[in-house]
Amino acid sequence: MAAALDEACGLLATWYRFPAVTARIFVRYRQPVSINTELLVRARLVGERGRRLHVDGELTDGSDVLAEARAAFLHVPLEHFLATPEGRASADAWRARLDD
């Protein structure tokens, strides 16, 4: 449940300000989740301050809230990632695909 909430909240934060990384996440588990159950995950931006984005999320089975999250994400300039060997390799691979 925590991974699904982090993913949904992080995707929203990244759409709002690219790229963003999880700074912290608090999950409140309200009810057990059965396996093989269709779930709905929602996220909404509740505020921003400087580079920090605040996002709330909830996981439901359509009617009952099963878990809630309060998360903070930090916008990190893309140059930070491109300065690493992995980041440069990813950028080079992306450019190679564009050139094909």
mmCIF file of C-alpha atoms in Angstrom:
data_model
loop_
_atom_site.group_PDB
_atom_site.id
_atom_site.type_symbol
_atom_site.label_atom_id
_atom_site.label_comp_id
_atom_site.label_asym_id
_atom_site.label_seq_id
_atom_site.Cartn_x
_atom_site.Cartn_y
_atom_site.Cartn_z
ATOM 1 C CA MET A 1 0.000 0.000 0.000
ATOM 2 C CA ALA A 2 2.812 2.388 0.860
ATOM 3 C CA ALA A 3 4.532 1.768 -2.473
ATOM 4 C CA ALA A 4 1.325 2.448 -4.424
ATOM 5 C CA LEU A 5 0.716 5.667 -2.494
ATOM 6 C CA ASP A 6 4.326 6.813 -2.929
ATOM 7 C CA GLU A 7 4.139 6.096 -6.653
ATOM 8 C CA ALA A 8 0.865 7.983 -7.155
ATOM 9 C CA CYS A 9 1.928 10.970 -5.043
ATOM 10 C CA GLY A 10 5.377 11.032 -6.657
ATOM 11 C CA LEU A 11 3.949 10.894 -10.160
ATOM 12 C CA LEU A 12 1.753 13.888 -9.396
ATOM 13 C CA ALA A 13 4.679 15.809 -7.889
ATOM 14 C CA THR A 14 6.825 14.996 -10.920
ATOM 15 C CA TRP A 15 4.097 16.151 -13.321
ATOM 16 C CA TYR A 16 3.881 19.385 -11.360
ATOM 17 C CA ARG A 17 7.630 19.992 -11.129
ATOM 18 C CA PHE A 18 10.110 17.715 -12.917
ATOM 19 C CA PRO A 19 12.037 15.966 -11.441
ATOM 20 C CA ALA A 20 10.918 15.463 -7.854
ATOM 21 C CA VAL A 21 12.023 12.919 -5.253
ATOM 22 C CA THR A 22 10.349 11.706 -2.071
ATOM 23 C CA ALA A 23 11.584 13.619 0.971
ATOM 24 C CA ARG A 24 9.208 11.914 3.413
ATOM 25 C CA ILE A 25 5.962 9.985 3.422
ATOM 26 C CA PHE A 26 3.665 9.072 6.293
ATOM 27 C CA VAL A 27 1.125 6.323 5.691
ATOM 28 C CA ARG A 28 -1.865 5.648 7.902
ATOM 29 C CA TYR A 29 -3.290 2.179 7.412
ATOM 30 C CA ARG A 30 -7.020 2.207 8.060
ATOM 31 C CA GLN A 31 -8.158 -1.269 6.956
ATOM 32 C CA PRO A 32 -6.567 -4.470 5.657
ATOM 33 C CA VAL A 33 -6.443 -4.907 1.891
ATOM 34 C CA SER A 34 -7.443 -8.229 0.409
ATOM 35 C CA ILE A 35 -5.399 -9.646 -2.450
ATOM 36 C CA ASN A 36 -6.924 -9.706 -5.927
ATOM 37 C CA THR A 37 -8.941 -6.576 -5.146
ATOM 38 C CA GLU A 38 -9.292 -3.680 -7.566
ATOM 39 C CA LEU A 39 -8.099 -0.517 -5.853
ATOM 40 C CA LEU A 40 -8.208 3.194 -6.616
ATOM 41 C CA VAL A 41 -5.295 5.462 -5.725
ATOM 42 C CA ARG A 42 -5.771 9.234 -5.654
ATOM 43 C CA ALA A 43 -3.249 12.011 -5.102
ATOM 44 C CA ARG A 44 -3.673 15.757 -4.839
ATOM 45 C CA LEU A 45 -1.264 18.621 -4.470
ATOM 46 C CA VAL A 46 -2.043 20.460 -1.237
ATOM 47 C CA GLY A 47 0.745 23.030 -1.212
ATOM 48 C CA GLU A 48 4.203 24.073 -2.189
ATOM 49 C CA ARG A 49 6.935 26.023 -0.533
ATOM 50 C CA GLY A 50 10.157 26.718 -2.366
ATOM 51 C CA ARG A 51 11.400 23.424 -3.797
ATOM 52 C CA ARG A 52 9.088 21.354 -1.552
ATOM 53 C CA LEU A 53 5.742 19.993 -2.778
ATOM 54 C CA HIS A 54 3.144 18.652 -0.332
ATOM 55 C CA VAL A 55 0.888 15.874 -1.613
ATOM 56 C CA ASP A 56 -1.900 13.899 0.050
ATOM 57 C CA GLY A 57 -2.939 10.482 -1.198
ATOM 58 C CA GLU A 58 -5.542 7.863 -0.475
ATOM 59 C CA LEU A 59 -6.071 4.244 -1.399
ATOM 60 C CA THR A 60 -9.671 3.040 -1.620
ATOM 61 C CA ASP A 61 -11.616 0.020 -2.751
ATOM 62 C CA GLY A 62 -14.095 2.396 -4.381
ATOM 63 C CA SER A 63 -16.075 3.132 -1.246
ATOM 64 C CA ASP A 64 -13.884 2.683 1.864
ATOM 65 C CA VAL A 65 -10.569 4.448 2.498
ATOM 66 C CA LEU A 66 -7.998 1.729 3.170
ATOM 67 C CA ALA A 67 -4.917 3.915 3.641
ATOM 68 C CA GLU A 68 -3.952 7.582 3.574
ATOM 69 C CA ALA A 69 -0.638 9.289 2.942
ATOM 70 C CA ARG A 70 0.861 12.690 3.608
ATOM 71 C CA ALA A 71 4.019 13.212 1.626
ATOM 72 C CA ALA A 72 6.620 15.837 0.839
ATOM 73 C CA PHE A 73 8.586 15.818 -2.390
ATOM 74 C CA LEU A 74 11.635 17.851 -3.244
ATOM 75 C CA HIS A 75 12.271 19.307 -6.670
ATOM 76 C CA VAL A 76 15.845 18.482 -7.648
ATOM 77 C CA PRO A 77 17.357 20.215 -10.685
ATOM 78 C CA LEU A 78 17.892 17.817 -13.590
ATOM 79 C CA GLU A 79 21.559 18.807 -13.705
ATOM 80 C CA HIS A 80 22.050 17.025 -10.376
ATOM 81 C CA PHE A 81 21.127 13.696 -11.978
ATOM 82 C CA LEU A 82 22.994 14.376 -15.222
ATOM 83 C CA ALA A 83 26.200 14.983 -13.250
ATOM 84 C CA THR A 84 26.371 11.299 -12.221
ATOM 85 C CA PRO A 85 27.818 8.533 -14.442
ATOM 86 C CA GLU A 86 24.400 6.839 -14.517
ATOM 87 C CA GLY A 87 22.687 10.083 -15.478
ATOM 88 C CA ARG A 88 25.146 10.770 -18.296
ATOM 89 C CA ALA A 89 24.716 7.199 -19.583
ATOM 90 C CA SER A 90 20.927 7.581 -19.569
ATOM 91 C CA ALA A 91 21.134 10.905 -21.390
ATOM 92 C CA ASP A 92 23.482 9.405 -23.994
ATOM 93 C CA ALA A 93 21.147 6.433 -24.519
ATOM 94 C CA TRP A 94 18.183 8.784 -24.918
ATOM 95 C CA ARG A 95 20.060 10.902 -27.487
ATOM 96 C CA ALA A 96 21.030 7.737 -29.406
ATOM 97 C CA ARG A 97 17.347 6.729 -29.650
ATOM 98 C CA LEU A 98 16.455 10.177 -30.961
ATOM 99 C CA ASP A 99 19.177 9.966 -33.606
ATOM 100 C CA ASP A 100 17.905 6.623 -34.968
#
